mmCIF file of C-alpha atoms in Angstrom:
data_model
loop_
_atom_site.group_PDB
_atom_site.id
_atom_site.type_symbol
_atom_site.label_atom_id
_atom_site.label_comp_id
_atom_site.label_asym_id
_atom_site.label_seq_id
_atom_site.Cartn_x
_atom_site.Cartn_y
_atom_site.Cartn_z
ATOM 1 C CA MET A 6 -53.668 -64.299 137.074
ATOM 2 C CA ILE A 7 -55.452 -65.843 140.041
ATOM 3 C CA SER A 8 -56.010 -63.622 143.081
ATOM 4 C CA PHE A 9 -55.425 -65.615 146.262
ATOM 5 C CA THR A 10 -57.426 -63.066 148.273
ATOM 6 C CA VAL A 11 -60.519 -63.320 146.046
ATOM 7 C CA THR A 12 -60.221 -67.113 145.854
ATOM 8 C CA ALA A 13 -59.942 -67.411 149.652
ATOM 9 C CA LEU A 14 -62.848 -65.035 150.287
ATOM 10 C CA VAL A 15 -65.091 -66.844 147.812
ATOM 11 C CA PHE A 16 -64.033 -70.207 149.252
ATOM 12 C CA GLY A 17 -64.962 -69.120 152.786
ATOM 13 C CA VAL A 18 -68.322 -67.607 151.886
ATOM 14 C CA VAL A 19 -69.441 -70.451 149.614
ATOM 15 C CA PHE A 20 -68.142 -73.132 152.020
ATOM 16 C CA LEU A 21 -70.100 -71.711 154.963
ATOM 17 C CA ALA A 22 -73.249 -71.208 152.892
ATOM 18 C CA GLU A 23 -73.138 -74.730 151.440
ATOM 19 C CA LEU A 24 -72.432 -76.646 154.673
ATOM 20 C CA PRO A 25 -76.000 -76.494 156.002
ATOM 21 C CA ASP A 26 -77.466 -77.188 152.550
ATOM 22 C CA LYS A 27 -79.439 -80.292 151.641
ATOM 23 C CA THR A 28 -76.765 -81.377 149.149
ATOM 24 C CA ALA A 29 -74.242 -81.920 151.964
ATOM 25 C CA LEU A 30 -76.779 -84.261 153.546
ATOM 26 C CA ALA A 31 -77.460 -85.937 150.204
ATOM 27 C CA GLY A 32 -73.718 -86.511 149.748
ATOM 28 C CA LEU A 33 -73.557 -87.989 153.224
ATOM 29 C CA VAL A 34 -76.388 -90.419 152.443
ATOM 30 C CA LEU A 35 -74.889 -91.428 149.087
ATOM 31 C CA GLY A 36 -71.452 -91.795 150.707
ATOM 32 C CA THR A 37 -72.788 -94.220 153.295
ATOM 33 C CA ARG A 38 -74.340 -96.427 150.607
ATOM 34 C CA TYR A 39 -71.772 -96.400 147.815
ATOM 35 C CA ARG A 40 -68.059 -96.130 147.147
ATOM 36 C CA ALA A 41 -67.082 -92.595 148.174
ATOM 37 C CA SER A 42 -64.807 -91.949 145.192
ATOM 38 C CA TYR A 43 -67.602 -92.795 142.729
ATOM 39 C CA VAL A 44 -70.045 -90.510 144.511
ATOM 40 C CA PHE A 45 -67.506 -87.686 144.697
ATOM 41 C CA ALA A 46 -66.692 -87.922 140.973
ATOM 42 C CA GLY A 47 -70.325 -87.341 140.006
ATOM 43 C CA VAL A 48 -70.962 -84.661 142.610
ATOM 44 C CA ALA A 49 -67.732 -82.812 141.740
ATOM 45 C CA ALA A 50 -68.595 -82.771 138.018
ATOM 46 C CA ALA A 51 -72.063 -81.351 138.720
ATOM 47 C CA PHE A 52 -70.661 -78.641 141.007
ATOM 48 C CA ALA A 53 -68.048 -77.682 138.379
ATOM 49 C CA LEU A 54 -70.839 -77.250 135.811
ATOM 50 C CA HIS A 55 -72.881 -75.123 138.234
ATOM 51 C CA VAL A 56 -69.910 -72.878 139.011
ATOM 52 C CA ALA A 57 -69.144 -72.397 135.302
ATOM 53 C CA LEU A 58 -72.760 -71.319 134.690
ATOM 54 C CA ALA A 59 -72.736 -68.992 137.714
ATOM 55 C CA VAL A 60 -69.438 -67.353 136.757
ATOM 56 C CA ALA A 61 -70.683 -66.844 133.194
ATOM 57 C CA ALA A 62 -73.857 -65.189 134.503
ATOM 58 C CA GLY A 63 -71.808 -63.002 136.864
ATOM 59 C CA SER A 64 -69.482 -61.996 134.051
ATOM 60 C CA VAL A 65 -72.465 -60.758 132.040
ATOM 61 C CA LEU A 66 -73.442 -58.551 135.012
ATOM 62 C CA THR A 67 -70.079 -56.773 134.753
ATOM 63 C CA LEU A 68 -71.316 -55.132 131.539
ATOM 64 C CA LEU A 69 -73.680 -52.976 133.655
ATOM 65 C CA PRO A 70 -72.532 -49.748 135.347
ATOM 66 C CA GLN A 71 -70.604 -50.432 138.604
ATOM 67 C CA GLN A 72 -73.129 -48.659 140.863
ATOM 68 C CA ILE A 73 -75.955 -50.848 139.562
ATOM 69 C CA VAL A 74 -73.840 -53.997 139.980
ATOM 70 C CA HIS A 75 -72.921 -53.038 143.571
ATOM 71 C CA ALA A 76 -76.542 -52.253 144.431
ATOM 72 C CA LEU A 77 -77.795 -55.474 142.827
ATOM 73 C CA THR A 78 -75.173 -57.681 144.501
ATOM 74 C CA GLY A 79 -75.778 -55.929 147.824
ATOM 75 C CA VAL A 80 -79.504 -56.628 147.690
ATOM 76 C CA LEU A 81 -78.918 -60.235 146.620
ATOM 77 C CA PHE A 82 -76.391 -60.818 149.437
ATOM 78 C CA LEU A 83 -78.841 -59.362 151.977
ATOM 79 C CA GLY A 84 -81.556 -61.618 150.551
ATOM 80 C CA GLY A 85 -79.220 -64.611 150.822
ATOM 81 C CA ALA A 86 -78.432 -63.747 154.451
ATOM 82 C CA ALA A 87 -82.158 -63.518 155.201
ATOM 83 C CA MET A 88 -82.782 -66.873 153.479
ATOM 84 C CA LEU A 89 -80.095 -68.542 155.586
ATOM 85 C CA LEU A 90 -81.422 -67.094 158.832
ATOM 86 C CA MET A 91 -85.030 -68.065 158.065
ATOM 87 C CA LYS A 92 -84.142 -71.512 156.697
ATOM 88 C CA LYS A 93 -85.587 -74.475 158.570
ATOM 89 C CA ASP A 94 -83.390 -77.470 159.322
ATOM 90 C CA GLU A 95 -83.451 -79.973 156.489
ATOM 91 C CA ASP A 96 -84.493 -83.550 157.024
ATOM 92 C CA ASP A 97 -82.549 -86.426 155.619
ATOM 93 C CA GLU A 98 -84.137 -87.050 152.222
ATOM 94 C CA GLU A 99 -84.511 -90.494 150.752
ATOM 95 C CA ILE A 100 -82.264 -90.965 147.738
ATOM 96 C CA ARG A 101 -83.080 -93.485 145.076
ATOM 97 C CA LYS A 102 -80.588 -96.316 144.964
ATOM 98 C CA PRO A 103 -78.888 -97.054 141.614
ATOM 99 C CA GLU A 104 -79.449 -100.552 140.251
ATOM 100 C CA ASN A 105 -75.811 -101.541 140.689
ATOM 101 C CA GLN A 106 -72.563 -100.228 142.132
ATOM 102 C CA SER A 107 -70.749 -99.478 138.856
ATOM 103 C CA PHE A 108 -68.807 -96.218 138.551
ATOM 104 C CA TRP A 109 -71.129 -94.797 135.895
ATOM 105 C CA LYS A 110 -74.332 -95.645 137.776
ATOM 106 C CA VAL A 111 -73.150 -94.286 141.135
ATOM 107 C CA SER A 112 -71.375 -91.181 139.795
ATOM 108 C CA GLY A 113 -74.320 -90.569 137.455
ATOM 109 C CA ALA A 114 -76.730 -90.687 140.403
ATOM 110 C CA GLY A 115 -74.554 -88.204 142.311
ATOM 111 C CA PHE A 116 -74.231 -85.943 139.254
ATOM 112 C CA MET A 117 -77.973 -85.872 138.547
ATOM 113 C CA LEU A 118 -78.858 -85.327 142.201
ATOM 114 C CA ILE A 119 -76.592 -82.273 142.503
ATOM 115 C CA LEU A 120 -77.391 -80.971 139.017
ATOM 116 C CA VAL A 121 -81.106 -80.820 139.809
ATOM 117 C CA ALA A 122 -80.913 -79.899 143.510
ATOM 118 C CA GLU A 123 -78.382 -77.070 143.107
ATOM 119 C CA PHE A 124 -79.791 -75.344 140.029
ATOM 120 C CA GLY A 125 -80.625 -71.778 141.064
ATOM 121 C CA ASP A 126 -79.460 -72.556 144.614
ATOM 122 C CA LEU A 127 -78.228 -69.847 146.959
ATOM 123 C CA THR A 128 -74.545 -70.708 146.426
ATOM 124 C CA GLN A 129 -74.943 -70.587 142.646
ATOM 125 C CA ILE A 130 -76.546 -67.144 142.873
ATOM 126 C CA MET A 131 -73.878 -66.073 145.363
ATOM 127 C CA THR A 132 -71.124 -67.231 142.981
ATOM 128 C CA ALA A 133 -72.657 -65.180 140.160
ATOM 129 C CA ASN A 134 -72.763 -62.148 142.489
ATOM 130 C CA LEU A 135 -69.132 -62.607 143.496
ATOM 131 C CA ALA A 136 -68.069 -62.970 139.857
ATOM 132 C CA ALA A 137 -69.836 -59.688 139.060
ATOM 133 C CA ARG A 138 -68.431 -57.943 142.121
ATOM 134 C CA TYR A 139 -64.782 -58.891 141.688
ATOM 135 C CA GLU A 140 -64.638 -59.107 137.873
ATOM 136 C CA ASP A 141 -62.230 -62.024 138.298
ATOM 137 C CA PRO A 142 -64.059 -65.083 136.958
ATOM 138 C CA LEU A 143 -61.097 -67.441 137.321
ATOM 139 C CA SER A 144 -60.435 -66.629 140.992
ATOM 140 C CA VAL A 145 -64.147 -66.662 141.858
ATOM 141 C CA GLY A 146 -64.725 -69.912 139.964
ATOM 142 C CA LEU A 147 -61.741 -71.593 141.596
ATOM 143 C CA GLY A 148 -62.772 -70.505 145.102
ATOM 144 C CA ALA A 149 -66.381 -71.572 144.579
ATOM 145 C CA VAL A 150 -65.628 -74.969 143.057
ATOM 146 C CA LEU A 151 -63.024 -75.794 145.720
ATOM 147 C CA ALA A 152 -65.505 -74.833 148.454
ATOM 148 C CA LEU A 153 -68.273 -76.946 146.950
ATOM 149 C CA TRP A 154 -65.918 -79.892 146.483
ATOM 150 C CA ALA A 155 -64.716 -79.532 150.080
ATOM 151 C CA VAL A 156 -68.284 -79.564 151.405
ATOM 152 C CA ALA A 157 -69.121 -82.532 149.195
ATOM 153 C CA GLY A 158 -66.031 -84.385 150.433
ATOM 154 C CA LEU A 159 -66.904 -83.630 154.045
ATOM 155 C CA GLY A 160 -70.474 -84.728 153.474
ATOM 156 C CA ILE A 161 -69.483 -87.936 151.733
ATOM 157 C CA VAL A 162 -66.658 -88.958 154.068
ATOM 158 C CA GLY A 163 -67.246 -87.449 157.461
ATOM 159 C CA GLY A 164 -70.303 -85.242 157.594
ATOM 160 C CA LYS A 165 -71.886 -86.958 160.546
ATOM 161 C CA ALA A 166 -68.829 -86.458 162.745
ATOM 162 C CA LEU A 167 -68.596 -82.762 161.816
ATOM 163 C CA MET A 168 -72.255 -82.111 162.493
ATOM 164 C CA LYS A 169 -71.881 -83.709 165.951
ATOM 165 C CA ARG A 170 -69.058 -81.291 166.822
ATOM 166 C CA VAL A 171 -70.251 -78.061 165.194
ATOM 167 C CA PRO A 172 -73.944 -77.151 165.443
ATOM 168 C CA LEU A 173 -75.503 -76.681 162.028
ATOM 169 C CA ARG A 174 -77.297 -73.578 163.277
ATOM 170 C CA LEU A 175 -73.963 -71.940 164.190
ATOM 171 C CA ILE A 176 -72.553 -72.609 160.712
ATOM 172 C CA THR A 177 -75.692 -71.122 159.161
ATOM 173 C CA GLN A 178 -75.499 -68.019 161.359
ATOM 174 C CA ILE A 179 -71.817 -67.430 160.494
ATOM 175 C CA ALA A 180 -72.571 -67.750 156.773
ATOM 176 C CA ALA A 181 -75.496 -65.317 157.136
ATOM 177 C CA LEU A 182 -73.312 -62.770 158.969
ATOM 178 C CA VAL A 183 -70.636 -62.927 156.264
ATOM 179 C CA MET A 184 -73.279 -62.459 153.559
ATOM 180 C CA LEU A 185 -74.830 -59.585 155.527
ATOM 181 C CA ALA A 186 -71.443 -57.859 155.746
ATOM 182 C CA LEU A 187 -70.825 -58.349 152.009
ATOM 183 C CA GLY A 188 -74.311 -57.036 151.228
ATOM 184 C CA LEU A 189 -73.871 -53.909 153.352
ATOM 185 C CA TRP A 190 -70.421 -53.301 151.888
ATOM 186 C CA SER A 191 -71.775 -53.597 148.330
ATOM 187 C CA LEU A 192 -74.651 -51.217 149.076
ATOM 188 C CA TRP A 193 -72.250 -48.739 150.668
ATOM 189 C CA GLU A 194 -70.074 -48.870 147.525
ATOM 190 C CA ALA A 195 -73.150 -48.308 145.351
ATOM 191 C CA VAL A 196 -74.129 -45.213 147.325
ATOM 192 C CA ALA A 197 -70.604 -43.860 147.825
ATOM 193 C CA GLY A 198 -69.507 -44.512 144.251
#
């Protein structure tokens, strides 16, 4: 059974953490050069693979005693919050142009870009933490993949307009505050439990 609460929480946290990431900018650049649906297909497939790996890793963490899991996820959330707050603004990176505009070339370029850029990324680690914390891999996986797809879609279709209206720094600070709260809550549960 899917928990709407867990899915919504994971969606919100991952969405806010991913918005200021370099992959949103990469999606924007690819989306301005190629057919958006081709780019999205490749990017979406890569994000789905990353979420599956993260949820599997988080599920393995559930085999540890709950206090250790809470302490570990708390520390990792606090580290993620610190990383977001200390992160410098990313520059628009040059992306290699595929030879032609075919579906497989464009979606393949998007897939490979995200596959490499997101491996071990903050949102992948965060997804593993959330999977361990909630012991609900389906709800966590669904929330994370929908958030990543939403950010990719925004980046590909309308990222420039969003970034003009909402300062990237504000989005980063909100994501860091949410992660800080989750980290403190997890540490409190580790100590209290």
